[in-house]
CSV table of C-alpha atoms and ligand atoms in Angstrom, one decimal:
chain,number,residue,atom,x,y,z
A,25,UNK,CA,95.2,101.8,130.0
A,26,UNK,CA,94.3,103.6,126.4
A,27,UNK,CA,93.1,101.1,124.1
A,28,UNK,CA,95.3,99.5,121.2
A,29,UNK,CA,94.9,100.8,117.7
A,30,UNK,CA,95.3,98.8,114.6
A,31,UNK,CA,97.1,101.2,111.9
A,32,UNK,CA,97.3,99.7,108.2
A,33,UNK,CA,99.6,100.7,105.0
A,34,UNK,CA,98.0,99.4,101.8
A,35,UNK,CA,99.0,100.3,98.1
A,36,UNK,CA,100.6,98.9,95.0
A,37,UNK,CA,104.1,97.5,94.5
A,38,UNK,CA,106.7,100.6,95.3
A,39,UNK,CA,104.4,103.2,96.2
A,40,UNK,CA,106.8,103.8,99.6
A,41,UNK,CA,104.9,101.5,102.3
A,42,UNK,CA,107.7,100.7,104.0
A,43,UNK,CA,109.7,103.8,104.0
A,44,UNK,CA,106.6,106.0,105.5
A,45,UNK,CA,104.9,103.8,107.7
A,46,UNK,CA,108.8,103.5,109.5
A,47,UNK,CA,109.0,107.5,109.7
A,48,UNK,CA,105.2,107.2,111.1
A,49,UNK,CA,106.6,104.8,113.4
A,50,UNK,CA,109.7,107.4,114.5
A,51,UNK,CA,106.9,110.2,114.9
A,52,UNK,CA,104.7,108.2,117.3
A,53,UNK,CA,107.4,106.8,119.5
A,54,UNK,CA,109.3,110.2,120.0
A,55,UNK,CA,105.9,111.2,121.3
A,56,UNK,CA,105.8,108.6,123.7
A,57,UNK,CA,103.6,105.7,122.4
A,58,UNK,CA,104.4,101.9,122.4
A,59,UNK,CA,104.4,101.1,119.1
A,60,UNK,CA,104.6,98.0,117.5
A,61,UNK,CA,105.8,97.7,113.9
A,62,UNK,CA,104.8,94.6,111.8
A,63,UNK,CA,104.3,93.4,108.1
A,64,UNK,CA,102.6,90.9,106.2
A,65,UNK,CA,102.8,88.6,104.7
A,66,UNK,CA,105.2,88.2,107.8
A,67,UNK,CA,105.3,89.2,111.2
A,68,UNK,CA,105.9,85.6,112.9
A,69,UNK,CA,108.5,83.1,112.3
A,70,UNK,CA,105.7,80.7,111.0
A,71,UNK,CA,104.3,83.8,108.6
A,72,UNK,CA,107.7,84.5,107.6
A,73,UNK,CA,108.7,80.8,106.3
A,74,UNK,CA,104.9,81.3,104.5
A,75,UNK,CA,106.5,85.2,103.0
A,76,UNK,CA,109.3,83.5,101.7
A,77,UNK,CA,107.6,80.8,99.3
A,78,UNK,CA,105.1,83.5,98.5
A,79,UNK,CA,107.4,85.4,96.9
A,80,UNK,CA,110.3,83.3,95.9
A,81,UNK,CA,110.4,83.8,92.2
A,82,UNK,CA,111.2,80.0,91.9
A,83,UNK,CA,107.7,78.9,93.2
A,84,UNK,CA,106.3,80.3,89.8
A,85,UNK,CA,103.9,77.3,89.6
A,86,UNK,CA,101.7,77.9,92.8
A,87,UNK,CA,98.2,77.9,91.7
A,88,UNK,CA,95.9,81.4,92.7
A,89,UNK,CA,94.2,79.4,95.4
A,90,UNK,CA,96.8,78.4,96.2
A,91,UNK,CA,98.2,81.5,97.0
A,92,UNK,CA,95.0,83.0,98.3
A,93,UNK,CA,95.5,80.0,101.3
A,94,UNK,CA,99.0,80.6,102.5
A,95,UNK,CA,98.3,84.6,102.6
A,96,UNK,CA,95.5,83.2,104.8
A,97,UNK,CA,97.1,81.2,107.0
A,98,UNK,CA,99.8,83.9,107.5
A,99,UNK,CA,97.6,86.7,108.3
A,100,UNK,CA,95.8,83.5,110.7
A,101,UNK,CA,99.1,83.0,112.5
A,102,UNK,CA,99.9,87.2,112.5
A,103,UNK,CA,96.7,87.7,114.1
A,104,UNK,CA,96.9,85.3,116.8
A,105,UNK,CA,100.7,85.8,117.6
A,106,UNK,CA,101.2,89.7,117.6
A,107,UNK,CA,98.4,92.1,115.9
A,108,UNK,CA,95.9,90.8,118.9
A,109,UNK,CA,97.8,90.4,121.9
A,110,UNK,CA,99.5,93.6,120.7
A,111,UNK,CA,96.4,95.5,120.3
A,112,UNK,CA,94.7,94.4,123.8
A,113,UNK,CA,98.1,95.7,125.6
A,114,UNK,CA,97.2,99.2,124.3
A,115,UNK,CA,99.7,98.9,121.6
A,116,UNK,CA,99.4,101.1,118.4
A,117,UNK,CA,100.1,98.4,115.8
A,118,UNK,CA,101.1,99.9,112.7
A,119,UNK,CA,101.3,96.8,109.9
A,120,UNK,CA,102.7,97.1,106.2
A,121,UNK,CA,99.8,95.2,104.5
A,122,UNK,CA,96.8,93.6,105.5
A,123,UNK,CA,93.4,91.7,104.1
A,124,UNK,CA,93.1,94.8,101.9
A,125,UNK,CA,95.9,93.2,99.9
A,126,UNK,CA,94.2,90.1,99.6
A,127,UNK,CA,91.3,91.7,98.1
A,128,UNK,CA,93.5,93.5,95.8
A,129,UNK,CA,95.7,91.4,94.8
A,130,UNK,CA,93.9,87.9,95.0
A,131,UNK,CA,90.5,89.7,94.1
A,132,UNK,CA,91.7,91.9,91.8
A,133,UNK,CA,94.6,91.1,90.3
A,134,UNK,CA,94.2,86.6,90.1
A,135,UNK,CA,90.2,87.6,89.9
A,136,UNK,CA,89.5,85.2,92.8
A,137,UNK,CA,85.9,84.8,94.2
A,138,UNK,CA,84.8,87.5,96.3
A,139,UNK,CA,82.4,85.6,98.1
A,140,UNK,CA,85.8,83.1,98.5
A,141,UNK,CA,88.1,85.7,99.7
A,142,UNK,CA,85.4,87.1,102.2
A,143,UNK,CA,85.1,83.6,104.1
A,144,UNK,CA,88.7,83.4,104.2
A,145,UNK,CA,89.3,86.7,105.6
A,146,UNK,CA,87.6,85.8,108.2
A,147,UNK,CA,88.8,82.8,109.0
A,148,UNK,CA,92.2,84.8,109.0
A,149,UNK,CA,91.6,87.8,110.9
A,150,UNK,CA,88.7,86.1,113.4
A,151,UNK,CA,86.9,89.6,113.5
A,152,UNK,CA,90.3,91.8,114.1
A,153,UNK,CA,90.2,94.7,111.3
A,154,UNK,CA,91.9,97.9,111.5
A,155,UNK,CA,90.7,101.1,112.6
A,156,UNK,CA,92.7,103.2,110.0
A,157,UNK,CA,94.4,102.3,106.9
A,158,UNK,CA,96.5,104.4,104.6
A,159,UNK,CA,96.1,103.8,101.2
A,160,UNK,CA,99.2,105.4,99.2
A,161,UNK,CA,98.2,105.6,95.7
A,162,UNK,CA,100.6,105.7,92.4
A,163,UNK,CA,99.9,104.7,88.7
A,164,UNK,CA,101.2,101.0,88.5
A,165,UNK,CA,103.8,102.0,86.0
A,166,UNK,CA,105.5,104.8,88.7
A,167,UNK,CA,105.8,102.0,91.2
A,168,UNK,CA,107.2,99.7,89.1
A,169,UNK,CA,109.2,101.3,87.8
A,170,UNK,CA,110.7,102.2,91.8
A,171,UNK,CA,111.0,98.7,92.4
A,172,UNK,CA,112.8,97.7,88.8
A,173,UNK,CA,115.4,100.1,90.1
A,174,UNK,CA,115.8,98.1,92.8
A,175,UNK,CA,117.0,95.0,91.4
A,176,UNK,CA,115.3,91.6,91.0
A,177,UNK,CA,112.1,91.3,91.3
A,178,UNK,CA,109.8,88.6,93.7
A,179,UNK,CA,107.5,86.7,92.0
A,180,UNK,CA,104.6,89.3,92.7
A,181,UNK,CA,106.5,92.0,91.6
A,182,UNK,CA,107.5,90.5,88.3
A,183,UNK,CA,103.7,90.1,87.3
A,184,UNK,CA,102.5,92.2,84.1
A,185,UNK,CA,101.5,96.0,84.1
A,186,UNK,CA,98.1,94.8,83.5
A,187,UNK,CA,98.4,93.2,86.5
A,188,UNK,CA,99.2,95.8,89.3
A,189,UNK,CA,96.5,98.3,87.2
A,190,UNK,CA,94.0,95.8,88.6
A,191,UNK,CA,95.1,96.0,92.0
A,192,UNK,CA,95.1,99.3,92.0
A,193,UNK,CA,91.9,99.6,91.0
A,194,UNK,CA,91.1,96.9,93.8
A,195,UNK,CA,92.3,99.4,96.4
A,196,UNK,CA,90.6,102.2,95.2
A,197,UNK,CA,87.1,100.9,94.9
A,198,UNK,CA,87.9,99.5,98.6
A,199,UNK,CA,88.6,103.5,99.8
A,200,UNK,CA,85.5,104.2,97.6
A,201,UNK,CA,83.5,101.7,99.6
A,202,UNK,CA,84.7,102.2,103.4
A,203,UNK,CA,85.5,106.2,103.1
A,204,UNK,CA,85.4,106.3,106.9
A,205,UNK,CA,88.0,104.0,107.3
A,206,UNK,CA,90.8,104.6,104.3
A,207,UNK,CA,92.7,107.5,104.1
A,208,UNK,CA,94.1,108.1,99.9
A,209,UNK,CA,97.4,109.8,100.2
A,210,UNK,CA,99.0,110.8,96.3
A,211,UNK,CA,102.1,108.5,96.8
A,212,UNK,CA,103.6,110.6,93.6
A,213,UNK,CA,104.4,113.6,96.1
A,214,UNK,CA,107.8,113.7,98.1
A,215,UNK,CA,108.7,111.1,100.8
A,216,UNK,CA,108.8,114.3,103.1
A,217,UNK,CA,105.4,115.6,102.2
A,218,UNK,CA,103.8,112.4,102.2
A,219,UNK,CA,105.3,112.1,105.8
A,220,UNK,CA,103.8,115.7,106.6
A,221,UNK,CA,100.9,115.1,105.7
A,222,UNK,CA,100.4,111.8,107.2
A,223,UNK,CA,102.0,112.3,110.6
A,224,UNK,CA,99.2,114.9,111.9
A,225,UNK,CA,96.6,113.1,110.7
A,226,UNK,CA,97.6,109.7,112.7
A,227,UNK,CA,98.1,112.2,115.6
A,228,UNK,CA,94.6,113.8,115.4
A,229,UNK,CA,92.9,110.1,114.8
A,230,UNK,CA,94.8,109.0,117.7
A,231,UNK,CA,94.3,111.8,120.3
A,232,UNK,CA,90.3,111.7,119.5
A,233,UNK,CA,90.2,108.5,119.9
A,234,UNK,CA,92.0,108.6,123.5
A,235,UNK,CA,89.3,111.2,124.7
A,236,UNK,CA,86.0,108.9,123.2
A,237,UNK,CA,88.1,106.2,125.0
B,4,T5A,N1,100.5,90.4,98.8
B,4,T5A,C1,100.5,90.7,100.2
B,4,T5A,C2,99.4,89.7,98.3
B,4,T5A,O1,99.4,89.4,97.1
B,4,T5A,N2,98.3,89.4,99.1
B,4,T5A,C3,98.3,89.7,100.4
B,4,T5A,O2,97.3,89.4,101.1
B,4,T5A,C4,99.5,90.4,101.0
B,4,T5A,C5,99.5,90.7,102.5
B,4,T5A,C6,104.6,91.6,99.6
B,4,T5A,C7,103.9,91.1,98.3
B,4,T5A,O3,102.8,90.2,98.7
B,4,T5A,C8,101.7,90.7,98.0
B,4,T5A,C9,101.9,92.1,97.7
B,4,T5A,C10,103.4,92.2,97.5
B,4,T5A,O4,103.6,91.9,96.1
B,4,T5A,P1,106.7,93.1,99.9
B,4,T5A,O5,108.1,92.8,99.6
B,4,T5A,O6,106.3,93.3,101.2
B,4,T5A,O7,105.9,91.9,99.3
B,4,T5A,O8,106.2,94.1,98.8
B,4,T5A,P2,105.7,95.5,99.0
B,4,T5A,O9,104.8,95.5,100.2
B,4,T5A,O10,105.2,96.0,97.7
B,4,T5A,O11,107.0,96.4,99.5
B,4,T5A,P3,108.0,97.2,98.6
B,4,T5A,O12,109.2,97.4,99.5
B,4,T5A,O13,108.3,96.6,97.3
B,4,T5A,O14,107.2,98.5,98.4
B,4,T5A,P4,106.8,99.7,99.3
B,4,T5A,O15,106.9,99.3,100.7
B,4,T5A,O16,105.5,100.2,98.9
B,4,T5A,O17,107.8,100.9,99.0
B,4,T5A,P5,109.2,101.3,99.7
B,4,T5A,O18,108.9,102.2,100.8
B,4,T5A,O19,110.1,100.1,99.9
B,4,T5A,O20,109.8,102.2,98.5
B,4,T5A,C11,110.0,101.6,97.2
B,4,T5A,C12,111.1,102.4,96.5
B,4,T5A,O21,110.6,103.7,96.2
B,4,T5A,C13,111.4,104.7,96.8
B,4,T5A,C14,112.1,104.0,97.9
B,4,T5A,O22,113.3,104.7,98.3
B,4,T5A,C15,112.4,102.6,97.4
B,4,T5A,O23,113.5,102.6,96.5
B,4,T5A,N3,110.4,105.7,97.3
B,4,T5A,C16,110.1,106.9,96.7
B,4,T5A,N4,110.6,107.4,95.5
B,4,T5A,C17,110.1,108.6,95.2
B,4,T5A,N5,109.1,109.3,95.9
B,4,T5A,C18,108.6,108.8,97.0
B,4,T5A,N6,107.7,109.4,97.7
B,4,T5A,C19,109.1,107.5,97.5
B,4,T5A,N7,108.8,106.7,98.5
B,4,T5A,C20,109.6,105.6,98.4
């Protein structure tokens, strides 16, 4: 059996997670793999109960730590339930979010402890990390203003400009730290071009892998 692979999106609010990591998912199952698609936080009934007072506009006096604890316990839950067994069935799990985004947005953007976020990671992910992660970077004020044209906004999203410039900034000194492991992609660019550009590289990580394997 070819190993699993663990396949992460990352970026700010609106920069098009969700719409290309679903077209990545099309590509990969037309070609035949078994591909699980998951999100955080989310991804388990328990995670999803945690996803929806996470964001709930209404919960707007949750402390940061808070905060840092039920992303935690999510991604704990996530782990165990799906993103694991997934990966040891020879799955390629391809996950919207993952402890990137705690280090962005509970490092960067509340200005959490490091050295606090690190234990809790973890704790969360008991060693599981992924092998690739997408980073699709956008200036703060593009992807707000994708998701203001949605509608209402969560209670993440309705933070201050200020705000999501710190988490992208998080994100980008991650891809300046782990080169080897994040791929930037300009989020400004096209949903097809972003998808054309992203597609052949998943295959090409994917098909070495296979032959190291
Ligand atoms: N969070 C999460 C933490 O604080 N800590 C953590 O540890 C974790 C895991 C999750 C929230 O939780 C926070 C981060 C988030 O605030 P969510 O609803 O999952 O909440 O929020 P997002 O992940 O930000 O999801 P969004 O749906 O808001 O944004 P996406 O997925 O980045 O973007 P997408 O694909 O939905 O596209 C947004 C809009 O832009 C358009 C789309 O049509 C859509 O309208 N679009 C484009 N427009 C122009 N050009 C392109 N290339 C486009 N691509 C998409």
């Amino acid at each position: 059996m070819t190993r699993g692979r663990f396949i992460t999106f990352e970026g700010i609010e609106g920069c098009g997670k969700s719409t290309q990591i679903g077209l990545l998912a099309d590509h990969l199952r037309a070609a035949g793999r078994n591909v699980v698609l998951t999100r955080e936080p989310g991804g388990t009934p328990a995670a999803e109960a945690i996803r929806a007072i996470l964001l709930d506009p209404a919960q707007d006096a949750l402390s940061p730590t808070t905060e840092l604890l039920l992303y935690a316990a999510a991604r704990a839950q996530h782990v165990h339930q799906v993103i694991r067994p997934a990966v040891k069935a020879g799955a390629v799990v391809l996950c919207d979010r993952f402890a990137d985004s705690t280090e962005a947005y509970q490092g960067g953007g509340r200005a959490l402890s490091h050295e606090t976020i690190d234990i809790l990671r973890n704790i969360a992910t008991d060693g599981m990390g992924p092998d690739c992660t997408i980073l699709l970077d956008l200036p703060a004020a593009e992807g707000l203003a994708r998701t203001r044209s949605r509608g209402e906004l969560d209670r993440i999203e309705g933070e201050p400009l200020a705000f999501h410039e710190r988490v992208r900034a998080a994100f980008l000194a991650i891809a300046a730290r782990e080169p080897e492991r994040v791929i930037v992609i300009n989020a400004a660019a096209s949903v097809e071009a972003i998808a054309g550009e992203i597609g052949p590289r998943m295959d090409a990580l994917l098909c070495a892998e296979a032959q190291e394997a």
